[in-house]
Structure formats: structure tokens, C-alpha cells
Short mmCIF file of C-alpha atoms in Angstrom, two decimals:
data_model
loop_
_atom_site.label_atom_id
_atom_site.label_comp_id
_atom_site.label_asym_id
_atom_site.label_seq_id
_atom_site.Cartn_x
_atom_site.Cartn_y
_atom_site.Cartn_z
CA UNK G 1 -5.22 5.58 25.82
CA UNK G 2 -7.38 8.83 25.94
CA UNK G 3 -7.77 8.50 29.79
CA UNK G 4 -4.09 7.85 30.25
CA UNK G 5 -3.14 10.80 28.23
CA UNK G 6 -5.75 12.96 29.83
CA UNK G 7 -4.54 11.82 33.52
CA UNK G 8 -0.96 12.59 32.63
CA UNK G 9 -1.92 16.09 31.43
CA UNK G 10 -3.98 16.74 34.58
CA UNK G 11 -1.24 15.57 36.91
CA UNK G 12 1.32 17.67 35.10
CA UNK G 13 3.37 14.61 34.27
CA UNK G 14 3.15 14.82 30.37
CA UNK G 15 6.47 15.83 28.93
CA UNK G 16 6.76 17.26 25.27
CA UNK G 17 9.79 16.42 23.13
CA UNK G 18 11.68 19.12 21.36
CA UNK G 19 13.28 17.63 18.43
CA UNK G 20 13.54 18.39 14.63
CA UNK G 21 10.12 17.46 13.06
CA UNK G 22 9.53 16.98 9.33
CA UNK G 23 6.22 18.80 9.04
CA UNK G 24 4.93 17.67 5.86
CA UNK G 25 5.64 13.96 6.74
CA UNK G 26 3.90 14.40 10.06
CA UNK G 27 0.72 15.97 8.43
CA UNK G 28 0.76 13.29 5.67
CA UNK G 29 0.98 10.38 8.08
CA UNK G 30 -2.00 11.72 9.98
CA UNK G 31 -4.06 12.05 6.76
CA UNK G 32 -2.96 8.48 5.78
CA UNK G 33 -4.64 7.05 9.02
CA UNK G 34 -7.97 8.73 8.01
CA UNK G 35 -7.93 8.29 4.24
CA UNK G 36 -9.50 4.93 4.07
CA UNK G 37 -12.38 5.92 6.36
CA UNK G 38 -13.03 9.23 4.28
CA UNK G 39 -12.81 7.17 1.02
CA UNK G 40 -15.44 4.70 2.23
CA UNK G 41 -17.72 7.58 2.90
CA UNK G 42 -17.03 9.14 -0.52
CA UNK G 43 -15.70 12.37 1.18
CA UNK G 44 -12.72 14.23 -0.38
CA UNK G 45 -9.88 14.42 2.13
CA UNK G 46 -7.58 17.22 1.05
CA UNK G 47 -4.61 19.27 2.42
CA UNK G 48 -2.46 22.28 1.48
CA UNK G 49 0.61 24.10 2.69
CA UNK G 50 0.84 27.81 2.16
CA UNK G 51 4.01 29.42 0.71
CA UNK G 52 6.75 30.05 3.33
CA UNK G 53 5.74 27.19 5.65
CA UNK G 54 9.05 25.60 6.89
CA UNK G 55 9.88 22.03 5.89
CA UNK G 56 11.48 21.22 9.30
CA UNK G 57 10.34 22.58 12.75
CA UNK G 58 11.08 22.00 16.33
CA UNK G 59 8.49 20.16 18.17
CA UNK G 60 6.94 16.75 19.27
CA UNK G 61 5.96 14.84 16.22
CA UNK G 62 3.78 12.27 18.23
CA UNK G 63 1.72 14.86 19.98
CA UNK G 64 1.29 16.96 16.87
CA UNK G 65 0.04 13.94 14.96
CA UNK G 66 -2.34 13.06 17.77
CA UNK G 67 -3.77 16.56 17.67
CA UNK G 68 -4.30 16.27 13.92
CA UNK G 69 -5.73 12.72 14.04
CA UNK G 70 -8.22 13.83 16.59
CA UNK G 71 -9.38 16.82 14.57
CA UNK G 72 -9.37 14.97 11.19
CA UNK G 73 -11.13 11.94 12.88
CA UNK G 74 -13.89 14.13 14.34
CA UNK G 75 -14.33 15.67 10.96
CA UNK G 76 -14.67 12.34 9.05
CA UNK G 77 -17.15 11.11 11.79
CA UNK G 78 -19.47 14.04 11.64
CA UNK G 79 -19.28 14.59 7.78
CA UNK G 80 -21.55 12.57 5.34
CA UNK G 81 -20.67 14.28 2.20
CA UNK G 82 -18.50 16.99 0.67
CA UNK G 83 -14.96 17.54 1.83
CA UNK G 84 -12.53 17.90 4.61
CA UNK G 85 -9.53 20.23 4.09
CA UNK G 86 -6.41 20.59 6.21
CA UNK G 87 -4.42 23.80 5.64
CA UNK G 88 -1.14 24.86 7.22
CA UNK G 89 0.02 28.60 7.03
CA UNK G 90 2.44 30.95 8.66
CA UNK G 91 0.80 33.35 11.08
CA UNK G 92 0.91 36.92 9.69
CA UNK G 93 3.66 37.91 12.31
CA UNK G 94 5.79 34.91 11.18
CA UNK G 95 6.48 35.93 7.74
CA UNK G 96 10.34 35.78 6.91
CA UNK G 97 12.01 38.99 6.08
CA UNK G 98 12.12 39.96 2.44
CA UNK G 99 14.94 38.35 0.61
CA UNK G 100 15.82 36.02 3.49
CA UNK G 101 16.53 32.32 3.05
CA UNK G 102 13.92 31.09 5.30
CA UNK G 103 12.36 28.62 5.89
CA UNK G 104 15.48 26.85 4.63
CA UNK G 105 18.01 29.05 6.02
CA UNK G 106 19.04 29.67 9.59
CA UNK G 107 16.82 28.71 12.52
CA UNK G 108 14.14 31.23 13.31
CA UNK G 109 11.06 31.67 15.61
CA UNK G 110 7.75 31.37 13.85
CA UNK G 111 4.15 30.56 14.54
CA UNK G 112 2.18 28.09 12.32
CA UNK G 113 -1.64 27.96 12.10
CA UNK G 114 -3.44 24.57 11.38
CA UNK G 115 -7.07 24.61 10.09
CA UNK G 116 -9.27 21.54 9.71
CA UNK G 117 -12.47 22.50 7.78
CA UNK G 118 -15.24 20.17 7.01
CA UNK G 119 -18.75 20.19 5.49
CA UNK G 120 -20.31 18.23 8.19
CA UNK G 121 -23.38 18.66 10.69
CA UNK G 122 -21.92 21.54 12.35
CA UNK G 123 -22.26 22.53 16.10
CA UNK G 124 -25.12 24.37 17.66
CA UNK G 125 -24.22 27.69 19.09
CA UNK G 126 -25.48 26.69 22.55
CA UNK G 127 -23.07 23.66 22.54
CA UNK G 128 -19.92 25.65 21.82
CA UNK G 129 -19.26 26.59 25.43
CA UNK G 130 -18.90 22.92 26.57
CA UNK G 131 -17.12 21.67 23.39
CA UNK G 132 -13.65 21.39 24.82
CA UNK G 133 -14.87 20.07 28.27
CA UNK G 134 -13.69 16.67 29.47
CA UNK G 135 -16.02 13.54 29.01
CA UNK G 136 -18.53 15.71 27.06
CA UNK G 137 -20.03 15.77 23.73
CA UNK G 138 -22.51 18.03 21.92
CA UNK G 139 -25.40 16.05 23.40
CA UNK G 140 -26.28 12.56 24.47
CA UNK G 141 -27.56 11.61 20.86
CA UNK G 142 -24.12 12.40 19.53
CA UNK G 143 -22.64 9.65 21.93
CA UNK G 144 -25.22 7.13 20.92
CA UNK G 145 -24.89 7.63 17.09
CA UNK G 146 -21.27 8.40 16.73
CA UNK G 147 -19.55 6.82 19.84
CA UNK G 148 -16.37 8.23 21.41
CA UNK G 149 -15.09 9.02 24.87
CA UNK G 150 -15.43 12.83 24.76
CA UNK G 151 -11.91 13.36 25.55
CA UNK G 152 -10.36 13.80 22.12
CA UNK G 153 -11.00 17.65 21.90
CA UNK G 154 -10.17 18.20 25.47
CA UNK G 155 -6.76 16.52 25.17
CA UNK G 156 -6.04 18.13 21.83
CA UNK G 157 -6.73 21.66 23.36
CA UNK G 158 -4.59 20.99 26.49
CA UNK G 159 -1.75 19.66 24.16
CA UNK G 160 -1.88 22.88 22.15
CA UNK G 161 -1.91 24.94 25.41
CA UNK G 162 1.24 23.01 26.55
CA UNK G 163 2.85 23.74 23.33
CA UNK G 164 2.21 27.41 23.89
CA UNK G 165 -0.56 27.75 21.36
CA UNK G 166 -4.32 28.17 21.36
CA UNK G 167 -7.22 26.26 19.79
CA UNK G 168 -10.64 27.69 18.81
CA UNK G 169 -13.67 26.60 16.71
CA UNK G 170 -15.92 28.23 14.25
CA UNK G 171 -19.13 26.40 13.21
CA UNK G 172 -22.46 26.95 11.50
CA UNK G 173 -25.19 24.18 12.24
CA UNK G 174 -25.76 22.14 9.20
CA UNK G 175 -23.03 23.76 6.99
CA UNK G 176 -19.74 22.67 8.68
CA UNK G 177 -17.14 23.42 11.19
CA UNK G 178 -13.58 24.78 11.14
CA UNK G 179 -11.27 23.89 14.16
CA UNK G 180 -8.16 26.08 14.20
CA UNK G 181 -4.94 26.10 16.38
CA UNK G 182 -1.56 27.75 16.44
CA UNK G 183 1.86 26.36 17.17
CA UNK G 184 4.67 28.62 18.19
CA UNK G 185 7.87 26.78 17.04
CA UNK G 186 11.13 27.37 15.49
CA UNK G 187 11.97 26.75 11.62
CA UNK G 188 15.01 24.67 11.23
CA UNK G 189 17.43 24.50 8.26
CA UNK G 190 16.37 21.88 5.84
CA UNK G 191 17.15 20.88 2.32
CA UNK G 192 14.28 21.74 -0.19
CA UNK G 193 12.82 18.64 -1.73
CA UNK G 194 12.92 18.53 -5.56
CA UNK G 195 9.15 19.06 -5.81
CA UNK G 196 9.55 22.27 -3.80
CA UNK G 197 11.86 24.01 -6.13
CA UNK G 198 10.46 26.04 -9.05
CA UNK G 199 10.42 23.97 -12.25
CA UNK G 200 11.74 20.91 -10.35
CA UNK G 201 15.08 19.06 -11.07
CA UNK G 202 13.23 17.03 -13.81
CA UNK G 203 12.21 20.18 -15.79
CA UNK G 204 8.47 20.09 -15.64
CA UNK G 205 8.39 23.64 -16.67
CA UNK G 206 6.38 24.30 -19.85
CA UNK G 207 4.58 20.91 -19.57
CA UNK G 208 1.06 21.32 -20.52
CA UNK G 209 -1.29 19.41 -17.89
CA UNK G 210 -5.04 19.16 -18.14
CA UNK G 211 -6.69 18.82 -14.70
CA UNK G 212 -10.26 17.54 -14.19
CA UNK G 213 -11.94 17.37 -10.89
CA UNK G 214 -15.46 18.28 -9.84
CA UNK G 215 -14.21 19.30 -6.51
CA UNK G 216 -13.23 22.95 -6.75
CA UNK G 217 -10.88 22.92 -3.77
CA UNK G 218 -8.80 20.01 -5.13
CA UNK G 219 -8.93 21.62 -8.59
CA UNK G 220 -7.36 24.72 -7.19
CA UNK G 221 -4.73 22.89 -5.13
CA UNK G 222 -3.61 20.82 -8.26
CA UNK G 223 -3.45 23.90 -10.29
CA UNK G 224 -1.38 25.91 -7.82
CA UNK G 225 1.14 22.94 -7.47
CA UNK G 226 1.42 22.61 -11.11
CA UNK G 227 2.27 26.51 -11.51
CA UNK G 228 4.75 26.20 -8.80
CA UNK G 229 6.53 23.59 -10.87
CA UNK G 230 6.55 25.82 -13.89
CA UNK G 231 3.92 23.73 -15.66
CA UNK G 232 1.00 25.28 -17.75
CA UNK G 233 -2.27 23.95 -16.28
CA UNK G 234 -5.70 24.17 -17.66
CA UNK G 235 -8.42 23.05 -15.20
CA UNK G 236 -12.14 22.25 -15.27
CA UNK G 237 -14.64 20.74 -12.95
CA UNK G 238 -16.66 19.38 -15.90
CA UNK G 239 -15.81 16.27 -17.68
CA UNK G 240 -17.85 17.29 -20.60
CA UNK G 241 -15.92 20.57 -20.94
CA UNK G 242 -12.71 18.57 -21.00
CA UNK G 243 -14.05 16.49 -23.79
CA UNK G 244 -14.72 19.40 -25.81
CA UNK G 245 -11.18 20.74 -25.35
CA UNK G 246 -9.79 17.39 -26.47
CA UNK G 247 -12.16 17.21 -29.58
CA UNK G 248 -11.31 20.79 -30.46
CA UNK G 249 -7.78 19.71 -30.66
CA UNK G 250 -6.12 21.44 -27.67
CA UNK G 251 -2.80 20.08 -27.00
CA UNK G 252 -1.83 18.54 -23.56
CA UNK G 253 1.23 16.71 -22.46
CA UNK G 254 -0.55 14.89 -19.55
CA UNK G 255 -3.93 14.77 -17.94
CA UNK G 256 -4.88 14.24 -14.19
CA UNK G 257 -8.40 12.87 -13.97
CA UNK G 258 -10.55 12.43 -10.78
CA UNK G 259 -12.43 9.25 -10.61
CA UNK G 260 -15.65 10.18 -8.96
CA UNK G 261 -17.40 12.85 -10.95
CA UNK G 262 -20.90 13.47 -12.06
CA UNK G 263 -22.15 13.10 -15.73
CA UNK G 264 -18.99 11.24 -16.68
CA UNK G 265 -16.46 9.53 -14.12
CA UNK G 266 -12.70 9.34 -14.71
CA UNK G 267 -12.93 6.00 -16.47
CA UNK G 268 -15.62 7.05 -18.80
CA UNK G 269 -13.70 10.28 -19.55
CA UNK G 270 -10.52 8.50 -20.36
CA UNK G 271 -12.32 6.28 -22.85
CA UNK G 272 -13.60 9.43 -24.48
CA UNK G 273 -10.09 10.89 -24.49
CA UNK G 274 -8.68 7.77 -25.96
CA UNK G 275 -11.02 8.02 -29.02
CA UNK G 276 -8.85 11.09 -29.98
CA UNK G 277 -5.47 10.59 -28.25
CA UNK G 278 -3.41 7.50 -27.90
CA UNK G 279 -1.56 6.55 -24.58
CA UNK G 280 1.76 7.78 -26.12
CA UNK G 281 0.19 11.10 -27.19
CA UNK G 282 -1.50 11.83 -23.88
CA UNK G 283 -0.69 9.76 -20.68
CA UNK G 284 -3.34 9.86 -18.06
CA UNK G 285 -3.16 9.91 -14.25
CA UNK G 286 -6.18 8.70 -12.17
CA UNK G 287 -6.91 10.15 -8.86
CA UNK G 288 -9.12 7.70 -6.73
CA UNK G 289 -10.18 7.09 -3.10
CA UNK G 290 -8.81 4.05 -1.22
CA UNK G 291 -11.03 1.05 -2.20
CA UNK G 292 -12.26 2.72 -5.31
CA UNK G 293 -9.47 1.98 -7.83
CA UNK G 294 -10.45 1.42 -11.35
CA UNK G 295 -7.02 0.99 -13.07
CA UNK G 296 -6.98 0.11 -16.76
CA UNK G 297 -3.56 -0.24 -18.29
CA UNK G 298 -4.85 0.69 -21.72
CA UNK G 299 -6.55 3.81 -20.12
CA UNK G 300 -4.15 5.03 -17.28
CA UNK G 301 -0.38 5.21 -16.90
CA UNK G 302 -0.65 5.55 -13.25
CA UNK G 303 -3.34 5.50 -10.43
CA UNK G 304 -2.87 7.60 -7.31
CA UNK G 305 -4.89 7.60 -4.19
CA UNK G 306 -6.33 10.79 -2.66
CA UNK G 307 -5.21 12.98 -0.96
CA UNK G 308 -2.42 12.95 -3.43
CA UNK G 309 1.01 13.87 -1.95
CA UNK G 310 3.08 16.43 -4.11
CA UNK G 311 6.12 14.13 -3.78
CA UNK G 312 4.21 11.30 -5.37
CA UNK G 313 2.62 13.44 -8.24
CA UNK G 314 6.06 15.17 -8.90
CA UNK G 315 7.76 11.63 -9.30
CA UNK G 316 4.96 10.30 -11.45
CA UNK G 317 4.96 13.38 -13.79
CA UNK G 318 8.76 13.36 -14.08
CA UNK G 319 8.86 9.63 -14.70
CA UNK G 320 6.21 9.93 -17.50
CA UNK G 321 8.26 12.82 -18.92
CA UNK G 322 11.35 10.64 -19.21
CA UNK G 323 9.46 7.33 -20.17
CA UNK G 324 7.26 8.96 -22.82
CA UNK G 325 9.86 11.74 -23.89
CA UNK G 326 7.32 14.41 -23.65
CA UNK G 327 10.17 17.19 -23.85
CA UNK G 328 12.85 15.67 -25.89
CA UNK G 329 14.55 18.97 -26.60
CA UNK G 330 15.13 19.42 -22.73
CA UNK G 331 16.16 15.83 -21.97
CA UNK G 332 19.02 15.43 -24.25
CA UNK G 333 18.44 14.55 -27.84
CA UNK G 334 21.31 16.67 -28.70
CA UNK G 335 23.76 14.88 -26.47
CA UNK G 336 24.76 12.16 -28.90
CA UNK G 337 25.97 14.77 -31.48
CA UNK G 338 28.27 16.42 -28.81
CA UNK G 339 29.78 13.04 -27.62
CA UNK G 340 29.86 11.34 -31.07
CA UNK G 341 33.61 11.69 -31.37
CA UNK G 342 34.40 9.60 -28.33
CA UNK G 343 35.91 6.20 -29.07
CA UNK G 344 34.10 3.01 -28.02
CA UNK G 345 31.68 4.83 -25.62
CA UNK G 346 30.21 1.56 -24.42
CA UNK G 347 33.56 0.48 -22.96
CA UNK G 348 33.66 3.54 -20.74
CA UNK G 349 32.95 2.84 -17.06
CA UNK G 350 30.92 5.61 -15.50
CA UNK G 351 29.54 5.94 -11.87
CA UNK G 352 26.63 8.09 -11.10
CA UNK G 353 26.30 9.23 -7.43
CA UNK G 354 22.74 10.48 -6.84
CA UNK G 355 20.31 9.80 -4.06
CA UNK G 356 16.95 11.01 -5.82
CA UNK G 357 15.33 8.53 -7.86
CA UNK G 358 13.97 10.89 -10.42
CA UNK G 359 17.30 12.64 -10.82
CA UNK G 360 18.84 9.17 -11.30
CA UNK G 361 16.36 8.51 -14.30
CA UNK G 362 16.96 11.74 -15.86
CA UNK G 363 20.70 11.65 -15.74
CA UNK G 364 20.90 8.03 -16.92
CA UNK G 365 18.44 8.93 -19.80
CA UNK G 366 21.01 11.69 -20.83
CA UNK G 367 23.78 9.33 -20.74
CA UNK G 368 21.79 6.58 -22.62
CA UNK G 369 21.16 9.17 -25.33
CA UNK G 370 24.83 9.56 -25.58
CA UNK G 371 25.47 5.91 -25.90
CA UNK G 372 26.85 5.70 -22.47
CA UNK G 373 25.92 3.47 -19.38
CA UNK G 374 26.58 4.08 -15.67
CA UNK G 375 26.38 2.24 -12.44
CA UNK G 376 24.46 4.14 -9.78
CA UNK G 377 25.20 4.69 -6.02
CA UNK G 378 22.81 6.42 -3.58
CA UNK G 379 25.19 7.85 -1.10
CA UNK G 380 28.93 8.35 -0.40
CA UNK G 381 29.40 5.23 1.25
CA UNK G 382 28.05 3.23 -1.82
CA UNK G 383 30.40 5.25 -3.87
CA UNK G 384 33.37 4.15 -1.90
CA UNK G 385 32.24 0.52 -2.08
CA UNK G 386 31.84 0.83 -5.91
CA UNK G 387 35.30 2.38 -6.46
CA UNK G 388 36.86 -0.35 -4.28
CA UNK G 389 35.17 -3.15 -6.31
CA UNK G 390 36.29 -1.83 -9.74
CA UNK G 391 38.06 1.14 -11.56
CA UNK G 392 35.98 3.81 -13.10
CA UNK G 393 36.88 6.21 -15.85
CA UNK G 394 34.71 8.98 -14.50
CA UNK G 395 32.52 9.70 -11.51
CA UNK G 396 29.39 12.10 -11.55
CA UNK G 397 28.96 13.10 -7.90
CA UNK G 398 25.96 14.65 -6.41
CA UNK G 399 27.07 17.18 -3.69
CA UNK G 400 24.28 16.65 -1.25
CA UNK G 401 23.54 13.07 -0.41
CA UNK G 402 22.59 11.31 2.81
CA UNK G 403 24.88 9.52 5.26
CA UNK G 404 28.00 10.68 3.29
CA UNK G 405 27.81 13.67 0.95
CA UNK G 406 29.80 14.23 -2.21
CA UNK G 407 32.38 16.32 -0.70
CA UNK G 408 33.37 13.76 1.85
CA UNK G 409 33.24 10.98 -0.48
CA UNK G 410 35.62 12.99 -2.87
CA UNK G 411 38.04 13.51 -0.07
CA UNK G 412 38.07 9.76 0.86
CA UNK G 413 38.68 8.81 -2.80
CA UNK G 414 41.59 11.37 -3.32
CA UNK G 415 43.23 10.27 -0.01
CA UNK G 416 43.25 6.59 -1.14
CA UNK G 417 44.49 7.36 -4.59
CA UNK G 418 47.34 9.46 -3.16
CA UNK G 419 48.52 6.32 -1.24
CA UNK G 420 48.82 4.18 -4.38
CA UNK G 421 49.82 7.04 -6.69
CA UNK G 422 47.16 5.97 -9.19
CA UNK G 423 45.64 8.24 -12.03
CA UNK G 424 43.07 10.34 -10.32
CA UNK G 425 39.46 9.51 -11.38
CA UNK G 426 37.85 12.51 -12.87
CA UNK G 427 34.83 13.66 -10.63
CA UNK G 428 32.18 15.98 -11.88
CA UNK G 429 30.19 17.77 -9.19
CA UNK G 430 26.46 18.10 -9.53
CA UNK G 431 24.72 20.54 -7.15
CA UNK G 432 21.36 22.28 -7.08
CA UNK G 433 22.62 25.34 -5.24
CA UNK G 434 24.15 27.07 -8.41
CA UNK G 435 25.40 30.07 -6.38
CA UNK G 436 28.54 32.14 -6.67
CA UNK G 437 31.52 30.43 -5.12
CA UNK G 438 30.09 26.81 -5.38
CA UNK G 439 32.33 25.97 -8.37
CA UNK G 440 35.33 26.95 -6.48
CA UNK G 441 34.22 24.95 -3.35
CA UNK G 442 33.68 21.87 -5.55
CA UNK G 443 37.39 22.30 -7.01
CA UNK G 444 38.86 22.96 -3.73
CA UNK G 445 37.25 19.63 -2.48
CA UNK G 446 39.17 17.75 -5.16
CA UNK G 447 36.40 17.59 -7.84
CA UNK G 448 37.52 18.25 -11.43
CA UNK G 449 34.52 20.09 -12.95
CA UNK G 450 31.02 21.32 -11.91
CA UNK G 451 27.54 21.19 -13.49
CA UNK G 452 24.47 22.71 -11.75
CA UNK G 453 20.84 21.35 -11.57
CA UNK G 454 18.56 21.18 -13.38
CA UNK G 455 21.22 19.45 -15.63
CA UNK G 456 21.68 21.18 -18.98
CA UNK G 457 22.53 18.21 -21.42
CA UNK G 458 25.07 20.49 -23.34
CA UNK G 459 26.91 21.36 -20.10
CA UNK G 460 27.11 17.75 -19.20
CA UNK G 461 28.21 16.59 -22.51
CA UNK G 462 30.85 19.35 -22.59
CA UNK G 463 32.13 18.15 -19.24
CA UNK G 464 32.27 14.55 -20.26
CA UNK G 465 34.13 15.41 -23.48
CA UNK G 466 36.53 17.40 -21.40
CA UNK G 467 37.36 14.67 -18.77
CA UNK G 468 36.59 11.16 -20.29
CA UNK G 469 39.83 9.49 -21.50
CA UNK G 470 40.33 9.53 -25.25
#
């Protein structure tokens, strides 16, 4: 495959695709391919996106992934201990204008920079000149010990050149290497994912999280992510220090523990914590490498493999918050008082239209606290199918859904009801935009009311009381 790719590049017959590219998905898929090898060697494989990096860009996902896999593969091959860190940043001249909606607003030109840093054997200064040559490696002993065609870096650099960027390397023998490359592209409009929004839709803000990881880089990454979600993290690289905090009575809502740590590993630390806090008082999340899982249901609520994806971590923390009711004052304990006057609430037929699994759990929990049950639809098409199967007393409709959004689904429902002259089903819109004019837009589309995300239980209860049949 390397030889075929190299031949296409040399003959000028390699064509690059220009299509919308989900950047984080591309990076994570490349990391997934190398995670097992890194785990087997006991190497921490980590990644980080800087603020402002767009979610969707224009490019060739296959070729970008190929470059990343080549660089990460080399890093894993030539690293025996320590860490490999992939970072994605915006070049200094690509920062969006102050106050702009980028990267989720209009399309704009930008330049990304990718850095793959390892703590491996490094590259001698004398070998740097021929590093990107075809069919060459650092020296003959490298080929004998590590294998390979000597084409990976040559192909990667030429692909970067074809994309309009440049690739270079910095290294110190015995200490490690950093490969860097730039990628001129266009940031395309994209909907922010729940975990990319401050505080998140599941209201993680204020949650007290203990982070224990002997790797300083991963500790910093987890702490940064937690702060972006509005959480209150306290981190340490020492299991013994974490034990002292627990024994001293410091309050935490959840703890994230690394498995492989000196002095006391994740399992031993979890056992020490359980002597002071029950699973209900302090749920524990374990981070472990592939092939090194040590799950114990009595100790850990969840086991995640490294490198942990923000989307996974967000879903886990949001699910624990709902399951364990860590923040009851924000999840809707007051809702039953507001809807207590409703007659026979269990007989009411409610349809919840929401594509995000975490949002579904939070909304269903609020309804459950009010003594209400709901059917769930994940997109507009499922809404229409559900309405055709049976009548509903009310629909809680997310505005942004895949395949068919809430506006289009509402329009279809209203057209169908106008034909048969039936009573209109009240539709409550849910939207994360919460901007001036959104309420009017929802009402103009045929919806009856509007609640913004994150959902305020009082606002939801008020709307239900207003529109549910008495």
C-alpha cells in the first residue's frame, strides 16, 4: 500500500478529496488504531484540542487519517516508556475575530497545526537531513530492529505538501521527538456537541470532581476539560495525597482514577476510598489501557479506556449525575410540587423528541419526578410515525435533530391535523440556542411554547401546566 501510494504521488495521479470532515472523529479514529499497541507497551497515548479549533473542516479524511496514523505509529514504535501526545491547535494567524461565531458560524479560511510528541529514542542530528527521504530510515539497525518500508514519513510529508501545508521535525536524541505539520483549510458551520458547551446540557457545572493520575499531561488535560464544563476539579498525581484528602473529609461528587500509578494503583486507591465513602456517596470512574482492565462493580461505576474521549467522559458523568442524583436541586426535585394539581398524570400521553441520549435521560428524569411518563423519538421521522400510531396529549420537541428537525416535523403535524380538523397537539419547543428571536421563530413554525437548554425544571413544569389538558 505504501509503494502504491508513493507511486501515485510521484506520477501526479493522487487526487485529494475536498469534503466536510469531522475533525475530532478523524483524530480519534487514528488514535483508536494505535491505542492497543500503546497500551501493550504501557505508554500513555493522549490528545488535546486547543480552544477555537473548528469541529468541521474541508479536507480529505482518509489522507489526513493516514498522515496521523503514520506519525503516531512511528511514535509508538520508537517509544518504550512515557507518553505520546497529539495536539491540534489553530495557527496564530487563523484565530477568529473577537466576538465572531467561528468556528461554528460561517465558513472561513484557517490553518491548523498538528503536533505529535513522544518520549522515545529521538533522532540523531546527523540523520535529520535524510529523515523524509524515500526508502530510508535513520540507519540500518533501525530497519533490522523496528522494521518498516522507510516510506511512511516520505508519503506523509508529500501528502501535507499536496494539501498546501508543511511538515517538520524537532528531536533530541535520547529524549524524544516532535513531528509538526500545518493544514490550510476552511472551517465549516457545525452544531456544537453537548460536551463542547460550557456547563453542558446536563448541568455538570458545580460538580466536584477528584482527578488522580500520575501522568502530569493527562492530569492537566482532564482538569482543563472539567473546568470547561463548569465543574470544580481537584487533581493530584499522587494516590497517597488523594487518600489524605478523602480521610480529611473533603467532599467530592465523583472521582476519576488512573489504573497504572506508582505506590498505589487505581484498584488499591479505590479500595482505600471505599473504606471512607460508599459507592452512592462517591462514584468512581477508572481509566485504564486496553488489555489492562480491572473492573470491580463494587469499586467502580464505569471503566473507560485511554485515551478517554471527551464525549464518553461527558456521557458517563452526566449519566452518573442522573443515576445517583448528585445534584437533585438542579435535576427537578421541585417539579412534583408544581404539577401536583394535575389530574391523573399517569394517564397523560407525552412524546419526547430528542436525539441526544444524555438529554433524553435528563428530560425523562424530570418528567418521572413529576409522576409523568413519555415515549421517546430520536428524530422528526420517528415523531411522525409515533403520532400516526397513537394520539398524544403533548409533544416536547427538540428543534435540532438529524434527518428531520423539529421545525419540519411540527409543520408536517400541523398540515395533517388541518386536514382532519382535530384538536391541535400542544408542542413545546426545546432549543439550545436561547437567543433573541428564537421564541418567535418557534411560535411561527406552529409550536405552542418554548423552553431553552439546559432545561430549567421550573420552566418545563410551568409549560406543562399551561398546555397539558385539565
